[in-house]
mmCIF file with all atom_site columns, C-alpha atoms in Angstrom:
data_model
loop_
_atom_site.group_PDB
_atom_site.id
_atom_site.type_symbol
_atom_site.label_atom_id
_atom_site.label_alt_id
_atom_site.label_comp_id
_atom_site.label_asym_id
_atom_site.label_entity_id
_atom_site.label_seq_id
_atom_site.pdbx_PDB_ins_code
_atom_site.Cartn_x
_atom_site.Cartn_y
_atom_site.Cartn_z
_atom_site.occupancy
_atom_site.B_iso_or_equiv
_atom_site.pdbx_formal_charge
_atom_site.auth_seq_id
_atom_site.auth_comp_id
_atom_site.auth_asym_id
_atom_site.auth_atom_id
_atom_site.pdbx_PDB_model_num
ATOM 1   C CA . MET D 1 1   ? 25.928  -4.871  23.726  1.00 61.00 ? 16  MET D CA 1
ATOM 2   C CA . LEU D 1 2   ? 23.629  -4.757  20.321  1.00 71.00 ? 17  LEU D CA 1
ATOM 3   C CA . LYS D 1 3   ? 20.130  -2.998  20.634  1.00 85.00 ? 18  LYS D CA 1
ATOM 4   C CA . LEU D 1 4   ? 17.898  -4.495  17.994  1.00 90.00 ? 19  LEU D CA 1
ATOM 5   C CA . THR D 1 5   ? 14.174  -2.759  17.185  1.00 97.00 ? 20  THR D CA 1
ATOM 6   C CA . LYS D 1 6   ? 12.455  -5.025  15.613  1.00 98.00 ? 21  LYS D CA 1
ATOM 7   C CA . ILE D 1 7   ? 9.729   -3.663  12.404  1.00 98.00 ? 22  ILE D CA 1
ATOM 8   C CA . ALA D 1 8   ? 6.610   -6.284  10.999  1.00 98.00 ? 23  ALA D CA 1
ATOM 9   C CA . LEU D 1 9   ? 6.337   -4.961  7.640   1.00 98.00 ? 24  LEU D CA 1
ATOM 10  C CA . GLY D 1 10  ? 3.719   -6.761  5.440   1.00 96.00 ? 25  GLY D CA 1
ATOM 11  C CA . GLY D 1 11  ? 2.668   -6.207  1.310   1.00 91.00 ? 26  GLY D CA 1
ATOM 12  C CA . GLY D 1 12  ? 3.402   -8.370  -1.087  1.00 87.00 ? 27  GLY D CA 1
ATOM 13  C CA . CYS D 1 13  ? 5.104   -12.299 -0.940  1.00 90.00 ? 28  CYS D CA 1
ATOM 14  C CA . HIS D 1 14  ? 6.956   -12.911 2.077   1.00 92.00 ? 29  HIS D CA 1
ATOM 15  C CA . TRP D 1 15  ? 10.009  -14.987 0.076   1.00 93.00 ? 30  TRP D CA 1
ATOM 16  C CA . CYS D 1 16  ? 10.367  -11.872 -1.519  1.00 94.00 ? 31  CYS D CA 1
ATOM 17  C CA . THR D 1 17  ? 9.613   -9.226  1.263   1.00 96.00 ? 32  THR D CA 1
ATOM 18  C CA . GLU D 1 18  ? 12.457  -11.604 3.344   1.00 97.00 ? 33  GLU D CA 1
ATOM 19  C CA . ALA D 1 19  ? 14.522  -12.351 0.519   1.00 95.00 ? 34  ALA D CA 1
ATOM 20  C CA . VAL D 1 20  ? 14.739  -7.370  0.357   1.00 96.00 ? 35  VAL D CA 1
ATOM 21  C CA . PHE D 1 21  ? 15.493  -7.492  4.282   1.00 97.00 ? 36  PHE D CA 1
ATOM 22  C CA . GLN D 1 22  ? 17.552  -10.422 4.346   1.00 96.00 ? 37  GLN D CA 1
ATOM 23  C CA . SER D 1 23  ? 19.794  -8.897  1.850   1.00 95.00 ? 38  SER D CA 1
ATOM 24  C CA . LEU D 1 24  ? 20.767  -5.651  4.610   1.00 96.00 ? 39  LEU D CA 1
ATOM 25  C CA . LYS D 1 25  ? 23.518  -4.349  6.212   1.00 95.00 ? 40  LYS D CA 1
ATOM 26  C CA . GLY D 1 26  ? 22.216  -3.716  9.795   1.00 95.00 ? 41  GLY D CA 1
ATOM 27  C CA . VAL D 1 27  ? 19.163  -6.409  9.235   1.00 96.00 ? 42  VAL D CA 1
ATOM 28  C CA . GLU D 1 28  ? 20.088  -8.947  11.715  1.00 95.00 ? 43  GLU D CA 1
ATOM 29  C CA . LYS D 1 29  ? 16.738  -11.755 11.825  1.00 96.00 ? 44  LYS D CA 1
ATOM 30  C CA . VAL D 1 30  ? 14.348  -11.827 9.413   1.00 97.00 ? 45  VAL D CA 1
ATOM 31  C CA . GLU D 1 31  ? 11.507  -13.538 10.613  1.00 98.00 ? 46  GLU D CA 1
ATOM 32  C CA . GLN D 1 32  ? 8.903   -14.616 7.583   1.00 98.00 ? 47  GLN D CA 1
ATOM 33  C CA . GLY D 1 33  ? 5.488   -15.500 8.444   1.00 97.00 ? 48  GLY D CA 1
ATOM 34  C CA . TYR D 1 34  ? 1.961   -14.171 9.469   1.00 97.00 ? 49  TYR D CA 1
ATOM 35  C CA . VAL D 1 35  ? 1.147   -10.638 11.494  1.00 97.00 ? 50  VAL D CA 1
ATOM 36  C CA . ALA D 1 36  ? -1.841  -9.757  12.293  1.00 96.00 ? 51  ALA D CA 1
ATOM 37  C CA . SER D 1 37  ? -3.187  -6.375  13.588  1.00 96.00 ? 52  SER D CA 1
ATOM 38  C CA . ILE D 1 38  ? -6.524  -5.660  15.704  1.00 95.00 ? 53  ILE D CA 1
ATOM 39  C CA . GLY D 1 39  ? -10.402 -4.601  14.916  1.00 94.00 ? 54  GLY D CA 1
ATOM 40  C CA . GLU D 1 40  ? -10.908 -5.389  10.410  1.00 92.00 ? 55  GLU D CA 1
ATOM 41  C CA . ASN D 1 41  ? -7.164  -5.737  10.435  1.00 93.00 ? 56  ASN D CA 1
ATOM 42  C CA . LYS D 1 42  ? -7.047  -9.266  12.966  1.00 94.00 ? 57  LYS D CA 1
ATOM 43  C CA . THR D 1 43  ? -6.596  -11.471 10.009  1.00 94.00 ? 58  THR D CA 1
ATOM 44  C CA . PHE D 1 44  ? -3.225  -12.541 9.745   1.00 96.00 ? 59  PHE D CA 1
ATOM 45  C CA . SER D 1 45  ? -1.530  -10.977 6.414   1.00 96.00 ? 60  SER D CA 1
ATOM 46  C CA . GLU D 1 46  ? 2.066   -12.707 4.786   1.00 95.00 ? 61  GLU D CA 1
ATOM 47  C CA . ALA D 1 47  ? 4.943   -10.027 6.414   1.00 97.00 ? 62  ALA D CA 1
ATOM 48  C CA . VAL D 1 48  ? 7.385   -10.340 7.988   1.00 98.00 ? 63  VAL D CA 1
ATOM 49  C CA . ILE D 1 49  ? 9.159   -9.061  11.620  1.00 98.00 ? 64  ILE D CA 1
ATOM 50  C CA . VAL D 1 50  ? 12.778  -7.403  10.844  1.00 98.00 ? 65  VAL D CA 1
ATOM 51  C CA . HIS D 1 51  ? 15.452  -7.180  13.726  1.00 98.00 ? 66  HIS D CA 1
ATOM 52  C CA . PHE D 1 52  ? 17.680  -4.331  13.135  1.00 97.00 ? 67  PHE D CA 1
ATOM 53  C CA . ASN D 1 53  ? 20.180  -2.662  14.509  1.00 96.00 ? 68  ASN D CA 1
ATOM 54  C CA . PRO D 1 54  ? 18.772  1.766   14.010  1.00 96.00 ? 69  PRO D CA 1
ATOM 55  C CA . GLU D 1 55  ? 23.100  2.846   14.086  1.00 95.00 ? 70  GLU D CA 1
ATOM 56  C CA . GLU D 1 56  ? 23.364  1.180   11.387  1.00 95.00 ? 71  GLU D CA 1
ATOM 57  C CA . ILE D 1 57  ? 20.191  0.857   8.906   1.00 97.00 ? 72  ILE D CA 1
ATOM 58  C CA . GLU D 1 58  ? 17.556  3.861   10.096  1.00 97.00 ? 73  GLU D CA 1
ATOM 59  C CA . LEU D 1 59  ? 13.930  3.045   10.184  1.00 98.00 ? 74  LEU D CA 1
ATOM 60  C CA . ARG D 1 60  ? 13.164  5.433   7.279   1.00 98.00 ? 75  ARG D CA 1
ATOM 61  C CA . VAL D 1 61  ? 15.557  3.272   5.009   1.00 98.00 ? 76  VAL D CA 1
ATOM 62  C CA . LEU D 1 62  ? 14.249  0.131   5.516   1.00 98.00 ? 77  LEU D CA 1
ATOM 63  C CA . ILE D 1 63  ? 10.384  2.108   5.140   1.00 98.00 ? 78  ILE D CA 1
ATOM 64  C CA . GLU D 1 64  ? 10.898  3.787   2.019   1.00 98.00 ? 79  GLU D CA 1
ATOM 65  C CA . ILE D 1 65  ? 12.561  0.110   0.551   1.00 98.00 ? 80  ILE D CA 1
ATOM 66  C CA . HIS D 1 66  ? 9.135   -1.548  1.410   1.00 97.00 ? 81  HIS D CA 1
ATOM 67  C CA . LEU D 1 67  ? 6.931   1.542   0.095   1.00 97.00 ? 82  LEU D CA 1
ATOM 68  C CA . TYR D 1 68  ? 9.314   0.784   -3.454  1.00 97.00 ? 83  TYR D CA 1
ATOM 69  C CA . THR D 1 69  ? 9.736   -3.211  -2.953  1.00 96.00 ? 84  THR D CA 1
ATOM 70  C CA . HIS D 1 70  ? 5.836   -3.966  -3.462  1.00 94.00 ? 85  HIS D CA 1
ATOM 71  C CA . LYS D 1 71  ? 3.111   -2.590  -4.684  1.00 92.00 ? 86  LYS D CA 1
ATOM 72  C CA . SER D 1 72  ? 2.836   0.604   -1.718  1.00 94.00 ? 87  SER D CA 1
ATOM 73  C CA . THR D 1 73  ? 0.256   2.086   -4.236  1.00 94.00 ? 88  THR D CA 1
ATOM 74  C CA . SER D 1 74  ? -2.166  -0.475  -5.733  1.00 90.00 ? 89  SER D CA 1
ATOM 75  C CA . ASN D 1 75  ? -5.150  -1.309  -4.160  1.00 84.00 ? 90  ASN D CA 1
ATOM 76  C CA . HIS D 1 76  ? -5.405  -4.873  -5.366  1.00 77.00 ? 91  HIS D CA 1
ATOM 77  C CA . SER D 1 77  ? -7.706  -7.361  -5.172  1.00 79.00 ? 92  SER D CA 1
ATOM 78  C CA . MET D 1 78  ? -4.670  -10.032 -2.684  1.00 82.00 ? 93  MET D CA 1
ATOM 79  C CA . ARG D 1 79  ? -4.329  -7.191  -0.027  1.00 76.00 ? 94  ARG D CA 1
ATOM 80  C CA . GLY D 1 80  ? -6.099  -9.293  2.264   1.00 76.00 ? 95  GLY D CA 1
ATOM 81  C CA . LYS D 1 81  ? -4.323  -11.828 2.045   1.00 82.00 ? 96  LYS D CA 1
ATOM 82  C CA . TYR D 1 82  ? -1.493  -9.426  1.610   1.00 90.00 ? 97  TYR D CA 1
ATOM 83  C CA . ARG D 1 83  ? -1.912  -6.460  3.232   1.00 93.00 ? 98  ARG D CA 1
ATOM 84  C CA . SER D 1 84  ? 0.651   -3.033  2.178   1.00 95.00 ? 99  SER D CA 1
ATOM 85  C CA . ALA D 1 85  ? 1.621   -2.579  5.817   1.00 97.00 ? 100 ALA D CA 1
ATOM 86  C CA . VAL D 1 86  ? 3.565   -1.378  9.003   1.00 98.00 ? 101 VAL D CA 1
ATOM 87  C CA . TYR D 1 87  ? 2.912   -3.045  12.076  1.00 98.00 ? 102 TYR D CA 1
ATOM 88  C CA . THR D 1 88  ? 4.881   -1.623  15.270  1.00 98.00 ? 103 THR D CA 1
ATOM 89  C CA . PHE D 1 89  ? 6.014   -2.173  18.581  1.00 98.00 ? 104 PHE D CA 1
ATOM 90  C CA . SER D 1 90  ? 5.515   0.893   20.409  1.00 97.00 ? 105 SER D CA 1
ATOM 91  C CA . LYS D 1 91  ? 3.426   4.357   19.463  1.00 97.00 ? 106 LYS D CA 1
ATOM 92  C CA . GLU D 1 92  ? 6.562   6.009   19.220  1.00 97.00 ? 107 GLU D CA 1
ATOM 93  C CA . GLN D 1 93  ? 7.171   3.577   16.231  1.00 97.00 ? 108 GLN D CA 1
ATOM 94  C CA . GLU D 1 94  ? 3.266   4.286   15.123  1.00 98.00 ? 109 GLU D CA 1
ATOM 95  C CA . ASN D 1 95  ? 3.870   8.173   15.487  1.00 98.00 ? 110 ASN D CA 1
ATOM 96  C CA . ASP D 1 96  ? 7.583   8.122   13.787  1.00 98.00 ? 111 ASP D CA 1
ATOM 97  C CA . SER D 1 97  ? 5.858   5.230   10.786  1.00 98.00 ? 112 SER D CA 1
ATOM 98  C CA . LYS D 1 98  ? 2.678   7.502   9.240   1.00 98.00 ? 113 LYS D CA 1
ATOM 99  C CA . VAL D 1 99  ? 5.684   10.810  9.479   1.00 98.00 ? 114 VAL D CA 1
ATOM 100 C CA . ILE D 1 100 ? 7.992   8.838   7.123   1.00 98.00 ? 115 ILE D CA 1
ATOM 101 C CA . ILE D 1 101 ? 5.289   7.293   4.364   1.00 98.00 ? 116 ILE D CA 1
ATOM 102 C CA . GLU D 1 102 ? 3.639   11.030  4.426   1.00 98.00 ? 117 GLU D CA 1
ATOM 103 C CA . SER D 1 103 ? 6.781   12.454  3.737   1.00 98.00 ? 118 SER D CA 1
ATOM 104 C CA . PHE D 1 104 ? 7.106   9.689   0.500   1.00 98.00 ? 119 PHE D CA 1
ATOM 105 C CA . GLN D 1 105 ? 3.554   10.073  -0.620  1.00 97.00 ? 120 GLN D CA 1
ATOM 106 C CA . LYS D 1 106 ? 6.318   13.384  -3.465  1.00 97.00 ? 121 LYS D CA 1
ATOM 107 C CA . ASP D 1 107 ? 7.808   10.380  -4.287  1.00 97.00 ? 122 ASP D CA 1
ATOM 108 C CA . PHE D 1 108 ? 5.691   8.596   -5.907  1.00 96.00 ? 123 PHE D CA 1
ATOM 109 C CA . ASN D 1 109 ? 2.666   8.778   -8.756  1.00 94.00 ? 124 ASN D CA 1
ATOM 110 C CA . GLY D 1 110 ? -0.268  6.718   -6.896  1.00 94.00 ? 125 GLY D CA 1
ATOM 111 C CA . GLU D 1 111 ? -1.392  7.708   -3.816  1.00 96.00 ? 126 GLU D CA 1
ATOM 112 C CA . ILE D 1 112 ? 0.291   5.097   -1.169  1.00 97.00 ? 127 ILE D CA 1
ATOM 113 C CA . ILE D 1 113 ? -2.078  2.370   0.322   1.00 96.00 ? 128 ILE D CA 1
ATOM 114 C CA . THR D 1 114 ? 0.217   1.353   2.446   1.00 97.00 ? 129 THR D CA 1
ATOM 115 C CA . LYS D 1 115 ? -0.292  1.574   6.309   1.00 96.00 ? 130 LYS D CA 1
ATOM 116 C CA . VAL D 1 116 ? 0.076   1.695   10.069  1.00 98.00 ? 131 VAL D CA 1
ATOM 117 C CA . PHE D 1 117 ? -1.199  -0.862  12.570  1.00 97.00 ? 132 PHE D CA 1
ATOM 118 C CA . PRO D 1 118 ? -0.562  -1.930  15.879  1.00 98.00 ? 133 PRO D CA 1
ATOM 119 C CA . PHE D 1 119 ? 1.281   -5.324  16.254  1.00 98.00 ? 134 PHE D CA 1
ATOM 120 C CA . GLN D 1 120 ? -0.478  -7.546  18.033  1.00 98.00 ? 135 GLN D CA 1
ATOM 121 C CA . SER D 1 121 ? 0.270   -10.737 17.118  1.00 98.00 ? 136 SER D CA 1
ATOM 122 C CA . PHE D 1 122 ? 2.915   -13.421 14.609  1.00 98.00 ? 137 PHE D CA 1
ATOM 123 C CA . LYS D 1 123 ? 3.096   -16.958 13.026  1.00 98.00 ? 138 LYS D CA 1
ATOM 124 C CA . ALA D 1 124 ? 5.628   -18.275 12.137  1.00 98.00 ? 139 ALA D CA 1
ATOM 125 C CA . SER D 1 125 ? 5.570   -19.673 8.125   1.00 97.00 ? 140 SER D CA 1
ATOM 126 C CA . ARG D 1 126 ? 6.267   -24.003 7.951   1.00 96.00 ? 141 ARG D CA 1
ATOM 127 C CA . GLU D 1 127 ? 10.431  -24.236 8.118   1.00 95.00 ? 142 GLU D CA 1
ATOM 128 C CA . SER D 1 128 ? 10.587  -25.624 4.823   1.00 94.00 ? 143 SER D CA 1
ATOM 129 C CA . ILE D 1 129 ? 9.482   -21.795 2.974   1.00 95.00 ? 144 ILE D CA 1
ATOM 130 C CA . GLN D 1 130 ? 11.809  -20.027 5.593   1.00 96.00 ? 145 GLN D CA 1
ATOM 131 C CA . ASN D 1 131 ? 14.749  -18.509 3.596   1.00 95.00 ? 146 ASN D CA 1
ATOM 132 C CA . TYR D 1 132 ? 13.330  -19.517 1.155   1.00 95.00 ? 147 TYR D CA 1
ATOM 133 C CA . TYR D 1 133 ? 14.971  -16.628 -1.300  1.00 94.00 ? 148 TYR D CA 1
ATOM 134 C CA . HIS D 1 134 ? 18.438  -17.763 -0.050  1.00 90.00 ? 149 HIS D CA 1
ATOM 135 C CA . LYS D 1 135 ? 17.246  -22.055 -0.679  1.00 93.00 ? 150 LYS D CA 1
ATOM 136 C CA . ASN D 1 136 ? 16.595  -21.303 -4.428  1.00 91.00 ? 151 ASN D CA 1
ATOM 137 C CA . PRO D 1 137 ? 17.627  -18.445 -5.851  1.00 91.00 ? 152 PRO D CA 1
ATOM 138 C CA . ASN D 1 138 ? 16.989  -20.539 -9.384  1.00 92.00 ? 153 ASN D CA 1
ATOM 139 C CA . LYS D 1 139 ? 13.622  -20.867 -9.206  1.00 94.00 ? 154 LYS D CA 1
ATOM 140 C CA . PRO D 1 140 ? 11.071  -19.772 -11.667 1.00 95.00 ? 155 PRO D CA 1
ATOM 141 C CA . PHE D 1 141 ? 9.797   -17.531 -8.611  1.00 94.00 ? 156 PHE D CA 1
ATOM 142 C CA . CYS D 1 142 ? 12.127  -16.354 -6.822  1.00 93.00 ? 157 CYS D CA 1
ATOM 143 C CA . GLU D 1 143 ? 14.064  -15.454 -10.900 1.00 93.00 ? 158 GLU D CA 1
ATOM 144 C CA . THR D 1 144 ? 10.833  -13.861 -11.999 1.00 95.00 ? 159 THR D CA 1
ATOM 145 C CA . PHE D 1 145 ? 9.361   -12.192 -8.653  1.00 94.00 ? 160 PHE D CA 1
ATOM 146 C CA . ILE D 1 146 ? 12.296  -11.905 -6.056  1.00 94.00 ? 161 ILE D CA 1
ATOM 147 C CA . ASN D 1 147 ? 16.036  -10.859 -8.206  1.00 94.00 ? 162 ASN D CA 1
ATOM 148 C CA . PRO D 1 148 ? 13.253  -7.643  -10.541 1.00 95.00 ? 163 PRO D CA 1
ATOM 149 C CA . LYS D 1 149 ? 13.488  -6.410  -6.425  1.00 94.00 ? 164 LYS D CA 1
ATOM 150 C CA . LEU D 1 150 ? 16.354  -7.560  -5.763  1.00 94.00 ? 165 LEU D CA 1
ATOM 151 C CA . LYS D 1 151 ? 17.926  -5.077  -8.575  1.00 93.00 ? 166 LYS D CA 1
ATOM 152 C CA . LEU D 1 152 ? 16.497  -2.192  -7.258  1.00 94.00 ? 167 LEU D CA 1
ATOM 153 C CA . LEU D 1 153 ? 17.388  -2.540  -4.067  1.00 93.00 ? 168 LEU D CA 1
ATOM 154 C CA . LEU D 1 154 ? 21.432  -2.600  -5.827  1.00 92.00 ? 169 LEU D CA 1
ATOM 155 C CA . LYS D 1 155 ? 20.524  0.411   -7.874  1.00 94.00 ? 170 LYS D CA 1
ATOM 156 C CA . GLN D 1 156 ? 18.571  2.084   -5.569  1.00 95.00 ? 171 GLN D CA 1
ATOM 157 C CA . PHE D 1 157 ? 20.357  1.417   -2.407  1.00 96.00 ? 172 PHE D CA 1
ATOM 158 C CA . SER D 1 158 ? 23.315  0.163   -3.176  1.00 93.00 ? 173 SER D CA 1
ATOM 159 C CA . LYS D 1 159 ? 25.145  1.841   0.296   1.00 95.00 ? 174 LYS D CA 1
ATOM 160 C CA . HIS D 1 160 ? 22.574  -0.187  2.158   1.00 95.00 ? 175 HIS D CA 1
ATOM 161 C CA . ILE D 1 161 ? 23.909  -3.791  1.086   1.00 92.00 ? 176 ILE D CA 1
ATOM 162 C CA . ASN D 1 162 ? 25.435  -6.545  2.596   1.00 88.00 ? 177 ASN D CA 1
ATOM 163 C CA . SER D 1 163 ? 26.376  -7.609  -1.279  1.00 79.00 ? 178 SER D CA 1
ATOM 164 C CA . GLU D 1 164 ? 27.481  -11.302 0.410   1.00 79.00 ? 179 GLU D CA 1
ATOM 165 C CA . LYS D 1 165 ? 24.149  -11.670 0.864   1.00 74.00 ? 180 LYS D CA 1
ATOM 166 C CA . LEU D 1 166 ? 23.488  -10.363 -3.069  1.00 70.00 ? 181 LEU D CA 1
ATOM 167 C CA . ASN D 1 167 ? 26.748  -11.525 -4.992  1.00 63.00 ? 182 ASN D CA 1
ATOM 168 C CA . HIS D 1 168 ? 25.603  -14.058 -7.404  1.00 64.00 ? 183 HIS D CA 1
ATOM 169 C CA . LEU D 1 169 ? 23.153  -10.312 -8.823  1.00 62.00 ? 184 LEU D CA 1
ATOM 170 C CA . VAL D 1 170 ? 25.754  -8.318  -9.072  1.00 49.00 ? 185 VAL D CA 1
#
């Protein structure tokens, strides 16, 4: 029986984040919506919950891809709506995520601002915008913002790509 793990990721538009993680081997499901944590981060921010098989794709790889496919070193004015975060479902996952992010700092010019927070709650996006990229690949938003992220995936993370989901970009 397939044993899935989940992690929630936020950083940019959830349409973009959803498309990136839907394109990976080992990712079984991506829920697009809004995630809240606790304390000062209890407000909802755009994010996805990624359900994955850790035997096919490791948490380390998912976090690395996340760091490269959103502005993980930019503390811009939209961070309330687009919190740069990894939301964890256990203390072990929280500790692992912090170590993983720290290990990638040397690969980035600026300071990684992505924070690790405990997952608290989730609100799904309305049905009409879920699976946005796969419903609308030729829309200007997708061509302008999502395709460059998917091309980066193809270039830097090709062994983790489910090519059936990105065959139109190859």
